[in-house]
Amino acid sequence: MRVLTDFEGAWQFEREITHADGTVARARGMAQFTPDNDGLAYRETGEIDVNGQVLTFERAYQWQADLSVHFDDGRYFHAVPPNGGQATHFCDPDTYVVTYDFADWPAWAAKWAVSGPKKDYVMRTRYSPVSA
């Protein structure tokens, strides 16, 4: 069973995004969980290769003690199941279903299946701890 402090620290990740049309994008980067107020601030940075064009990206969330995840502006996103499993986020008109896998802890994975009128892809991210 995972608790918030399990995630604290630096993680490297590899990500693959497979669109319904067969297009695949690959990304890699670093994710950092740092103490912030009553939870952890999550910030990831990386590079993604989209059809041979390499772009940089970053994203930020706030994780709370109950493993709820909030967007950077405070809006609720979803809750991470402590034992792994699924959570759903509906962002009209799209549906985001995530499956967390902690079976190989401290390595872990998140698989997002995203569907909607203009979105249809699966995003797989594998996280590994960065050794001190």
mmCIF file of N, CA and C in Angstrom:
data_model
loop_
_atom_site.group_PDB
_atom_site.id
_atom_site.type_symbol
_atom_site.label_atom_id
_atom_site.label_comp_id
_atom_site.label_asym_id
_atom_site.label_seq_id
_atom_site.Cartn_x
_atom_site.Cartn_y
_atom_site.Cartn_z
ATOM 1 N N MET A 1 0.843 -1.184 0.000
ATOM 2 C CA MET A 1 0.000 0.000 0.000
ATOM 3 C C MET A 1 0.889 1.248 0.000
ATOM 4 N N ARG A 2 0.692 2.119 -0.945
ATOM 5 C CA ARG A 2 1.499 3.333 -1.080
ATOM 6 C C ARG A 2 0.923 4.456 -0.234
ATOM 7 N N VAL A 3 1.815 5.256 0.316
ATOM 8 C CA VAL A 3 1.451 6.481 1.024
ATOM 9 C C VAL A 3 2.213 7.624 0.376
ATOM 10 N N LEU A 4 1.782 8.832 0.645
ATOM 11 C CA LEU A 4 2.338 9.997 -0.040
ATOM 12 C C LEU A 4 3.858 10.075 0.046
ATOM 13 N N THR A 5 4.417 9.838 1.221
ATOM 14 C CA THR A 5 5.869 9.984 1.382
ATOM 15 C C THR A 5 6.668 8.987 0.548
ATOM 16 N N ASP A 6 6.038 7.901 0.090
ATOM 17 C CA ASP A 6 6.728 6.945 -0.785
ATOM 18 C C ASP A 6 7.195 7.601 -2.079
ATOM 19 N N PHE A 7 6.493 8.645 -2.507
ATOM 20 C CA PHE A 7 6.778 9.269 -3.797
ATOM 21 C C PHE A 7 7.794 10.405 -3.709
ATOM 22 N N GLU A 8 8.085 10.861 -2.505
ATOM 23 C CA GLU A 8 8.972 12.016 -2.343
ATOM 24 C C GLU A 8 10.342 11.737 -2.956
ATOM 25 N N GLY A 9 10.855 12.728 -3.695
ATOM 26 C CA GLY A 9 12.175 12.598 -4.294
ATOM 27 C C GLY A 9 12.135 12.720 -5.807
ATOM 28 N N ALA A 10 13.220 12.273 -6.421
ATOM 29 C CA ALA A 10 13.389 12.402 -7.872
ATOM 30 C C ALA A 10 13.169 11.056 -8.565
ATOM 31 N N TRP A 11 12.503 11.129 -9.700
ATOM 32 C CA TRP A 11 12.191 9.949 -10.510
ATOM 33 C C TRP A 11 12.534 10.254 -11.965
ATOM 34 N N GLN A 12 13.079 9.283 -12.648
ATOM 35 C CA GLN A 12 13.218 9.407 -14.100
ATOM 36 C C GLN A 12 12.054 8.653 -14.721
ATOM 37 N N PHE A 13 11.627 9.110 -15.887
ATOM 38 C CA PHE A 13 10.517 8.406 -16.522
ATOM 39 C C PHE A 13 10.722 8.286 -18.021
ATOM 40 N N GLU A 14 10.083 7.269 -18.566
ATOM 41 C CA GLU A 14 9.983 7.062 -20.009
ATOM 42 C C GLU A 14 8.508 6.936 -20.330
ATOM 43 N N ARG A 15 8.096 7.560 -21.423
ATOM 44 C CA ARG A 15 6.676 7.618 -21.761
ATOM 45 C C ARG A 15 6.496 7.297 -23.244
ATOM 46 N N GLU A 16 5.438 6.556 -23.517
ATOM 47 C CA GLU A 16 5.059 6.262 -24.900
ATOM 48 C C GLU A 16 3.586 6.606 -25.067
ATOM 49 N N ILE A 17 3.291 7.370 -26.106
ATOM 50 C CA ILE A 17 1.915 7.773 -26.391
ATOM 51 C C ILE A 17 1.543 7.186 -27.742
ATOM 52 N N THR A 18 0.564 6.285 -27.730
ATOM 53 C CA THR A 18 0.126 5.618 -28.950
ATOM 54 C C THR A 18 -1.273 6.094 -29.301
ATOM 55 N N HIS A 19 -1.373 6.766 -30.437
ATOM 56 C CA HIS A 19 -2.669 7.279 -30.895
ATOM 57 C C HIS A 19 -3.401 6.199 -31.680
ATOM 58 N N ALA A 20 -4.709 6.322 -31.762
ATOM 59 C CA ALA A 20 -5.541 5.333 -32.454
ATOM 60 C C ALA A 20 -5.133 5.153 -33.912
ATOM 61 N N ASP A 21 -4.577 6.195 -34.530
ATOM 62 C CA ASP A 21 -4.162 6.100 -35.928
ATOM 63 C C ASP A 21 -2.803 5.418 -36.099
ATOM 64 N N GLY A 22 -2.204 4.973 -34.971
ATOM 65 C CA GLY A 22 -0.928 4.278 -35.013
ATOM 66 C C GLY A 22 0.278 5.175 -34.776
ATOM 67 N N THR A 23 0.082 6.470 -34.741
ATOM 68 C CA THR A 23 1.174 7.399 -34.471
ATOM 69 C C THR A 23 1.680 7.192 -33.047
ATOM 70 N N VAL A 24 2.998 7.147 -32.905
ATOM 71 C CA VAL A 24 3.602 6.943 -31.590
ATOM 72 C C VAL A 24 4.559 8.092 -31.294
ATOM 73 N N ALA A 25 4.455 8.655 -30.112
ATOM 74 C CA ALA A 25 5.390 9.668 -29.636
ATOM 75 C C ALA A 25 6.079 9.099 -28.409
ATOM 76 N N ARG A 26 7.359 9.428 -28.259
ATOM 77 C CA ARG A 26 8.115 8.937 -27.111
ATOM 78 C C ARG A 26 8.711 10.112 -26.351
ATOM 79 N N ALA A 27 8.664 9.993 -25.021
ATOM 80 C CA ALA A 27 9.184 11.055 -24.173
ATOM 81 C C ALA A 27 10.015 10.449 -23.059
ATOM 82 N N ARG A 28 10.878 11.270 -22.519
ATOM 83 C CA ARG A 28 11.640 10.893 -21.335
ATOM 84 C C ARG A 28 11.943 12.150 -20.561
ATOM 85 N N GLY A 29 12.127 11.975 -19.262
ATOM 86 C CA GLY A 29 12.389 13.154 -18.456
ATOM 87 C C GLY A 29 12.555 12.826 -16.997
ATOM 88 N N MET A 30 12.384 13.870 -16.188
ATOM 89 C CA MET A 30 12.532 13.768 -14.745
ATOM 90 C C MET A 30 11.264 14.285 -14.065
ATOM 91 N N ALA A 31 10.887 13.615 -12.995
ATOM 92 C CA ALA A 31 9.769 14.049 -12.169
ATOM 93 C C ALA A 31 10.306 14.252 -10.755
ATOM 94 N N GLN A 32 9.890 15.341 -10.137
ATOM 95 C CA GLN A 32 10.346 15.654 -8.786
ATOM 96 C C GLN A 32 9.132 15.864 -7.889
ATOM 97 N N PHE A 33 9.079 15.131 -6.783
ATOM 98 C CA PHE A 33 8.056 15.323 -5.758
ATOM 99 C C PHE A 33 8.731 16.020 -4.584
ATOM 100 N N THR A 34 8.318 17.241 -4.275
ATOM 101 C CA THR A 34 8.933 17.989 -3.175
ATOM 102 C C THR A 34 7.863 18.424 -2.174
ATOM 103 N N PRO A 35 8.193 18.399 -0.879
ATOM 104 C CA PRO A 35 7.225 18.823 0.138
ATOM 105 C C PRO A 35 6.725 20.243 -0.133
ATOM 106 N N ASP A 36 5.402 20.414 0.006
ATOM 107 C CA ASP A 36 4.772 21.705 -0.250
ATOM 108 C C ASP A 36 3.459 21.754 0.526
ATOM 109 N N ASN A 37 3.374 22.637 1.498
ATOM 110 C CA ASN A 37 2.184 22.747 2.352
ATOM 111 C C ASN A 37 1.878 21.398 2.974
ATOM 112 N N ASP A 38 0.692 20.837 2.725
ATOM 113 C CA ASP A 38 0.299 19.567 3.328
ATOM 114 C C ASP A 38 0.510 18.375 2.410
ATOM 115 N N GLY A 39 1.230 18.572 1.310
ATOM 116 C CA GLY A 39 1.394 17.483 0.360
ATOM 117 C C GLY A 39 2.734 17.549 -0.341
ATOM 118 N N LEU A 40 2.720 17.089 -1.579
ATOM 119 C CA LEU A 40 3.920 17.118 -2.411
ATOM 120 C C LEU A 40 3.610 17.854 -3.705
ATOM 121 N N ALA A 41 4.514 18.744 -4.087
ATOM 122 C CA ALA A 41 4.411 19.386 -5.395
ATOM 123 C C ALA A 41 5.079 18.453 -6.397
ATOM 124 N N TYR A 42 4.375 18.131 -7.474
ATOM 125 C CA TYR A 42 4.899 17.274 -8.537
ATOM 126 C C TYR A 42 5.232 18.167 -9.728
ATOM 127 N N ARG A 43 6.451 18.050 -10.202
ATOM 128 C CA ARG A 43 6.850 18.798 -11.388
ATOM 129 C C ARG A 43 7.657 17.869 -12.278
ATOM 130 N N GLU A 44 7.241 17.771 -13.539
ATOM 131 C CA GLU A 44 8.002 16.965 -14.477
ATOM 132 C C GLU A 44 8.471 17.837 -15.633
ATOM 133 N N THR A 45 9.644 17.507 -16.123
ATOM 134 C CA THR A 45 10.208 18.164 -17.291
ATOM 135 C C THR A 45 10.778 17.082 -18.194
ATOM 136 N N GLY A 46 10.755 17.338 -19.481
ATOM 137 C CA GLY A 46 11.299 16.336 -20.375
ATOM 138 C C GLY A 46 11.301 16.776 -21.818
ATOM 139 N N GLU A 47 11.628 15.819 -22.651
ATOM 140 C CA GLU A 47 11.619 16.011 -24.097
ATOM 141 C C GLU A 47 10.765 14.928 -24.721
ATOM 142 N N ILE A 48 10.020 15.319 -25.742
ATOM 143 C CA ILE A 48 9.166 14.378 -26.460
ATOM 144 C C ILE A 48 9.498 14.442 -27.941
ATOM 145 N N ASP A 49 9.582 13.274 -28.551
ATOM 146 C CA ASP A 49 9.844 13.156 -29.980
ATOM 147 C C ASP A 49 8.514 12.869 -30.667
ATOM 148 N N VAL A 50 8.058 13.832 -31.450
ATOM 149 C CA VAL A 50 6.799 13.707 -32.184
ATOM 150 C C VAL A 50 7.136 13.781 -33.672
ATOM 151 N N ASN A 51 7.044 12.649 -34.341
ATOM 152 C CA ASN A 51 7.339 12.590 -35.781
ATOM 153 C C ASN A 51 8.696 13.191 -36.126
ATOM 154 N N GLY A 52 9.701 12.902 -35.297
ATOM 155 C CA GLY A 52 11.053 13.385 -35.561
ATOM 156 C C GLY A 52 11.343 14.785 -35.050
ATOM 157 N N GLN A 53 10.329 15.468 -34.548
ATOM 158 C CA GLN A 53 10.542 16.798 -33.980
ATOM 159 C C GLN A 53 10.599 16.657 -32.459
ATOM 160 N N VAL A 54 11.699 17.127 -31.874
ATOM 161 C CA VAL A 54 11.877 17.020 -30.428
ATOM 162 C C VAL A 54 11.456 18.336 -29.770
ATOM 163 N N LEU A 55 10.525 18.215 -28.813
ATOM 164 C CA LEU A 55 9.991 19.368 -28.095
ATOM 165 C C LEU A 55 10.225 19.175 -26.604
ATOM 166 N N THR A 56 10.362 20.267 -25.871
ATOM 167 C CA THR A 56 10.469 20.181 -24.417
ATOM 168 C C THR A 56 9.084 20.419 -23.816
ATOM 169 N N PHE A 57 8.874 19.882 -22.636
ATOM 170 C CA PHE A 57 7.592 20.067 -21.961
ATOM 171 C C PHE A 57 7.806 20.082 -20.464
ATOM 172 N N GLU A 58 6.808 20.580 -19.765
ATOM 173 C CA GLU A 58 6.774 20.475 -18.318
ATOM 174 C C GLU A 58 5.322 20.466 -17.871
ATOM 175 N N ARG A 59 5.104 19.902 -16.702
ATOM 176 C CA ARG A 59 3.746 19.837 -16.145
ATOM 177 C C ARG A 59 3.863 19.797 -14.640
ATOM 178 N N ALA A 60 2.845 20.308 -13.958
ATOM 179 C CA ALA A 60 2.884 20.370 -12.500
ATOM 180 C C ALA A 60 1.523 19.995 -11.927
ATOM 181 N N TYR A 61 1.558 19.280 -10.803
ATOM 182 C CA TYR A 61 0.365 18.908 -10.058
ATOM 183 C C TYR A 61 0.667 19.048 -8.578
ATOM 184 N N GLN A 62 -0.368 18.960 -7.768
ATOM 185 C CA GLN A 62 -0.217 18.937 -6.313
ATOM 186 C C GLN A 62 -0.809 17.623 -5.821
ATOM 187 N N TRP A 63 -0.016 16.832 -5.114
ATOM 188 C CA TRP A 63 -0.484 15.587 -4.514
ATOM 189 C C TRP A 63 -0.728 15.838 -3.028
ATOM 190 N N GLN A 64 -1.857 15.333 -2.513
ATOM 191 C CA GLN A 64 -2.222 15.504 -1.112
ATOM 192 C C GLN A 64 -2.000 14.204 -0.332
ATOM 193 N N ALA A 65 -2.063 14.285 0.995
ATOM 194 C CA ALA A 65 -1.802 13.132 1.866
ATOM 195 C C ALA A 65 -2.714 11.950 1.571
ATOM 196 N N ASP A 66 -3.946 12.214 1.125
ATOM 197 C CA ASP A 66 -4.880 11.134 0.799
ATOM 198 C C ASP A 66 -4.679 10.595 -0.612
ATOM 199 N N LEU A 67 -3.582 10.978 -1.258
ATOM 200 C CA LEU A 67 -3.217 10.604 -2.627
ATOM 201 C C LEU A 67 -4.159 11.197 -3.674
ATOM 202 N N SER A 68 -4.875 12.251 -3.304
ATOM 203 C CA SER A 68 -5.640 12.969 -4.328
ATOM 204 C C SER A 68 -4.668 13.867 -5.088
ATOM 205 N N VAL A 69 -4.906 13.978 -6.372
ATOM 206 C CA VAL A 69 -4.058 14.776 -7.252
ATOM 207 C C VAL A 69 -4.883 15.958 -7.741
ATOM 208 N N HIS A 70 -4.270 17.136 -7.675
ATOM 209 C CA HIS A 70 -4.942 18.372 -8.085
ATOM 210 C C HIS A 70 -4.116 19.062 -9.164
ATOM 211 N N PHE A 71 -4.813 19.731 -10.065
ATOM 212 C CA PHE A 71 -4.112 20.533 -11.054
ATOM 213 C C PHE A 71 -3.368 21.642 -10.334
ATOM 214 N N ASP A 72 -2.432 22.254 -11.025
ATOM 215 C CA ASP A 72 -1.619 23.318 -10.445
ATOM 216 C C ASP A 72 -2.467 24.489 -9.942
ATOM 217 N N ASP A 73 -3.664 24.671 -10.512
ATOM 218 C CA ASP A 73 -4.534 25.775 -10.072
ATOM 219 C C ASP A 73 -5.462 25.371 -8.926
ATOM 220 N N GLY A 74 -5.306 24.140 -8.409
ATOM 221 C CA GLY A 74 -6.081 23.685 -7.266
ATOM 222 C C GLY A 74 -7.289 22.817 -7.588
ATOM 223 N N ARG A 75 -7.705 22.762 -8.855
ATOM 224 C CA ARG A 75 -8.855 21.924 -9.214
ATOM 225 C C ARG A 75 -8.516 20.446 -9.023
ATOM 226 N N TYR A 76 -9.506 19.675 -8.542
ATOM 227 C CA TYR A 76 -9.344 18.229 -8.346
ATOM 228 C C TYR A 76 -9.157 17.530 -9.694
ATOM 229 N N PHE A 77 -8.217 16.573 -9.729
ATOM 230 C CA PHE A 77 -7.961 15.790 -10.942
ATOM 231 C C PHE A 77 -8.441 14.349 -10.748
ATOM 232 N N HIS A 78 -7.843 13.629 -9.814
ATOM 233 C CA HIS A 78 -8.242 12.248 -9.525
ATOM 234 C C HIS A 78 -7.548 11.800 -8.244
ATOM 235 N N ALA A 79 -7.862 10.592 -7.786
ATOM 236 C CA ALA A 79 -7.215 10.016 -6.603
ATOM 237 C C ALA A 79 -6.446 8.766 -7.013
ATOM 238 N N VAL A 80 -5.214 8.681 -6.554
ATOM 239 C CA VAL A 80 -4.362 7.520 -6.829
ATOM 240 C C VAL A 80 -4.778 6.395 -5.880
ATOM 241 N N PRO A 81 -5.154 5.217 -6.410
ATOM 242 C CA PRO A 81 -5.488 4.098 -5.517
ATOM 243 C C PRO A 81 -4.219 3.620 -4.791
ATOM 244 N N PRO A 82 -4.211 3.581 -3.457
ATOM 245 C CA PRO A 82 -3.003 3.230 -2.699
ATOM 246 C C PRO A 82 -2.411 1.868 -3.043
ATOM 247 N N ASN A 83 -3.248 0.938 -3.492
ATOM 248 C CA ASN A 83 -2.768 -0.399 -3.853
ATOM 249 C C ASN A 83 -2.606 -0.571 -5.357
ATOM 250 N N GLY A 84 -2.724 0.511 -6.093
ATOM 251 C CA GLY A 84 -2.730 0.420 -7.550
ATOM 252 C C GLY A 84 -4.158 0.221 -8.016
ATOM 253 N N GLY A 85 -4.371 0.374 -9.308
ATOM 254 C CA GLY A 85 -5.710 0.222 -9.850
ATOM 255 C C GLY A 85 -6.125 1.458 -10.620
ATOM 256 N N GLN A 86 -7.429 1.565 -10.879
ATOM 257 C CA GLN A 86 -7.943 2.596 -11.772
ATOM 258 C C GLN A 86 -8.548 3.804 -11.068
ATOM 259 N N ALA A 87 -8.470 4.920 -11.779
ATOM 260 C CA ALA A 87 -9.162 6.150 -11.409
ATOM 261 C C ALA A 87 -9.608 6.801 -12.709
ATOM 262 N N THR A 88 -10.640 7.637 -12.641
ATOM 263 C CA THR A 88 -11.197 8.266 -13.837
ATOM 264 C C THR A 88 -11.323 9.767 -13.632
ATOM 265 N N HIS A 89 -11.075 10.493 -14.713
ATOM 266 C CA HIS A 89 -11.289 11.932 -14.726
ATOM 267 C C HIS A 89 -12.074 12.258 -15.995
ATOM 268 N N PHE A 90 -13.190 12.969 -15.833
ATOM 269 C CA PHE A 90 -13.991 13.392 -16.976
ATOM 270 C C PHE A 90 -13.743 14.875 -17.203
ATOM 271 N N CYS A 91 -13.267 15.209 -18.388
ATOM 272 C CA CYS A 91 -13.016 16.591 -18.771
ATOM 273 C C CYS A 91 -13.823 16.808 -20.053
ATOM 274 N N ASP A 92 -15.056 17.219 -19.876
ATOM 275 C CA ASP A 92 -16.027 17.323 -20.956
ATOM 276 C C ASP A 92 -15.411 17.885 -22.233
ATOM 277 N N PRO A 93 -15.443 17.150 -23.314
ATOM 278 C CA PRO A 93 -16.167 15.903 -23.549
ATOM 279 C C PRO A 93 -15.287 14.648 -23.479
ATOM 280 N N ASP A 94 -14.105 14.740 -22.900
ATOM 281 C CA ASP A 94 -13.157 13.624 -22.923
ATOM 282 C C ASP A 94 -13.127 12.868 -21.593
ATOM 283 N N THR A 95 -12.806 11.588 -21.679
ATOM 284 C CA THR A 95 -12.690 10.732 -20.502
ATOM 285 C C THR A 95 -11.258 10.222 -20.408
ATOM 286 N N TYR A 96 -10.698 10.357 -19.211
ATOM 287 C CA TYR A 96 -9.333 9.918 -18.922
ATOM 288 C C TYR A 96 -9.416 8.811 -17.872
ATOM 289 N N VAL A 97 -8.945 7.627 -18.212
ATOM 290 C CA VAL A 97 -8.928 6.506 -17.273
ATOM 291 C C VAL A 97 -7.466 6.121 -17.054
ATOM 292 N N VAL A 98 -7.039 6.185 -15.799
ATOM 293 C CA VAL A 98 -5.653 5.852 -15.470
ATOM 294 C C VAL A 98 -5.617 4.555 -14.674
ATOM 295 N N THR A 99 -4.598 3.765 -14.940
ATOM 296 C CA THR A 99 -4.334 2.565 -14.154
ATOM 297 C C THR A 99 -2.930 2.691 -13.579
ATOM 298 N N TYR A 100 -2.841 2.698 -12.244
ATOM 299 C CA TYR A 100 -1.555 2.750 -11.569
ATOM 300 C C TYR A 100 -1.112 1.330 -11.248
ATOM 301 N N ASP A 101 0.175 1.049 -11.470
ATOM 302 C CA ASP A 101 0.739 -0.270 -11.198
ATOM 303 C C ASP A 101 1.959 -0.096 -10.298
ATOM 304 N N PHE A 102 1.863 -0.613 -9.077
ATOM 305 C CA PHE A 102 2.952 -0.527 -8.110
ATOM 306 C C PHE A 102 3.605 -1.883 -7.859
ATOM 307 N N ALA A 103 3.335 -2.873 -8.696
ATOM 308 C CA ALA A 103 3.805 -4.245 -8.481
ATOM 309 C C ALA A 103 5.329 -4.361 -8.434
ATOM 310 N N ASP A 104 6.045 -3.490 -9.143
ATOM 311 C CA ASP A 104 7.508 -3.556 -9.184
ATOM 312 C C ASP A 104 8.153 -2.451 -8.355
ATOM 313 N N TRP A 105 7.449 -1.992 -7.315
ATOM 314 C CA TRP A 105 7.942 -0.889 -6.494
ATOM 315 C C TRP A 105 9.375 -1.160 -6.047
ATOM 316 N N PRO A 106 10.291 -0.184 -6.131
ATOM 317 C CA PRO A 106 10.012 1.228 -6.264
ATOM 318 C C PRO A 106 9.808 1.725 -7.691
ATOM 319 N N ALA A 107 9.970 0.885 -8.696
ATOM 320 C CA ALA A 107 9.558 1.289 -10.043
ATOM 321 C C ALA A 107 8.033 1.194 -10.091
ATOM 322 N N TRP A 108 7.403 2.096 -10.820
ATOM 323 C CA TRP A 108 5.951 2.075 -10.914
ATOM 324 C C TRP A 108 5.535 2.617 -12.272
ATOM 325 N N ALA A 109 4.263 2.431 -12.605
ATOM 326 C CA ALA A 109 3.779 2.833 -13.927
ATOM 327 C C ALA A 109 2.380 3.417 -13.837
ATOM 328 N N ALA A 110 2.083 4.263 -14.808
ATOM 329 C CA ALA A 110 0.738 4.818 -14.967
ATOM 330 C C ALA A 110 0.369 4.698 -16.438
ATOM 331 N N LYS A 111 -0.791 4.133 -16.698
ATOM 332 C CA LYS A 111 -1.290 3.984 -18.072
ATOM 333 C C LYS A 111 -2.583 4.770 -18.183
ATOM 334 N N TRP A 112 -2.591 5.765 -19.073
ATOM 335 C CA TRP A 112 -3.774 6.580 -19.315
ATOM 336 C C TRP A 112 -4.416 6.171 -20.627
ATOM 337 N N ALA A 113 -5.698 5.868 -20.602
ATOM 338 C CA ALA A 113 -6.490 5.636 -21.813
ATOM 339 C C ALA A 113 -7.415 6.847 -21.947
ATOM 340 N N VAL A 114 -7.240 7.600 -23.013
ATOM 341 C CA VAL A 114 -7.961 8.856 -23.194
ATOM 342 C C VAL A 114 -8.862 8.729 -24.418
ATOM 343 N N SER A 115 -10.152 9.051 -24.231
ATOM 344 C CA SER A 115 -11.087 8.953 -25.349
ATOM 345 C C SER A 115 -12.041 10.132 -25.342
ATOM 346 N N GLY A 116 -12.463 10.503 -26.524
ATOM 347 C CA GLY A 116 -13.395 11.606 -26.690
ATOM 348 C C GLY A 116 -13.547 11.895 -28.175
ATOM 349 N N PRO A 117 -14.302 12.910 -28.497
ATOM 350 C CA PRO A 117 -14.543 13.204 -29.912
ATOM 351 C C PRO A 117 -13.276 13.528 -30.702
ATOM 352 N N LYS A 118 -12.279 14.115 -30.044
ATOM 353 C CA LYS A 118 -11.052 14.480 -30.749
ATOM 354 C C LYS A 118 -9.814 13.808 -30.169
ATOM 355 N N LYS A 119 -9.986 13.001 -29.125
ATOM 356 C CA LYS A 119 -8.849 12.351 -28.473
ATOM 357 C C LYS A 119 -9.066 10.850 -28.425
ATOM 358 N N ASP A 120 -8.027 10.122 -28.772
ATOM 359 C CA ASP A 120 -8.085 8.667 -28.726
ATOM 360 C C ASP A 120 -6.655 8.153 -28.676
ATOM 361 N N TYR A 121 -6.124 8.018 -27.458
ATOM 362 C CA TYR A 121 -4.752 7.554 -27.325
ATOM 363 C C TYR A 121 -4.554 6.842 -25.991
ATOM 364 N N VAL A 122 -3.443 6.104 -25.920
ATOM 365 C CA VAL A 122 -3.018 5.450 -24.687
ATOM 366 C C VAL A 122 -1.617 5.967 -24.375
ATOM 367 N N MET A 123 -1.431 6.409 -23.149
ATOM 368 C CA MET A 123 -0.140 6.936 -22.717
ATOM 369 C C MET A 123 0.373 6.078 -21.569
ATOM 370 N N ARG A 124 1.545 5.490 -21.774
ATOM 371 C CA ARG A 124 2.159 4.640 -20.760
ATOM 372 C C ARG A 124 3.420 5.334 -20.249
ATOM 373 N N THR A 125 3.506 5.471 -18.915
ATOM 374 C CA THR A 125 4.682 6.097 -18.310
ATOM 375 C C THR A 125 5.243 5.145 -17.265
ATOM 376 N N ARG A 126 6.549 4.938 -17.315
ATOM 377 C CA ARG A 126 7.245 4.079 -16.350
ATOM 378 C C ARG A 126 8.210 4.952 -15.555
ATOM 379 N N TYR A 127 8.099 4.931 -14.225
ATOM 380 C CA TYR A 127 8.926 5.741 -13.341
ATOM 381 C C TYR A 127 9.936 4.845 -12.609
ATOM 382 N N SER A 128 11.156 5.348 -12.480
ATOM 383 C CA SER A 128 12.200 4.672 -11.718
ATOM 384 C C SER A 128 12.840 5.700 -10.785
ATOM 385 N N PRO A 129 13.145 5.316 -9.549
ATOM 386 C CA PRO A 129 13.746 6.281 -8.625
ATOM 387 C C PRO A 129 15.152 6.657 -9.081
ATOM 388 N N VAL A 130 15.514 7.904 -8.839
ATOM 389 C CA VAL A 130 16.872 8.361 -9.123
ATOM 390 C C VAL A 130 17.691 8.102 -7.885
ATOM 391 N N SER A 131 18.771 7.370 -8.013
ATOM 392 C CA SER A 131 19.622 7.055 -6.869
ATOM 393 C C SER A 131 20.311 8.298 -6.361
ATOM 394 N N ALA A 132 20.430 8.380 -5.058
ATOM 395 C CA ALA A 132 21.081 9.540 -4.436
ATOM 396 C C ALA A 132 22.584 9.478 -4.625
#
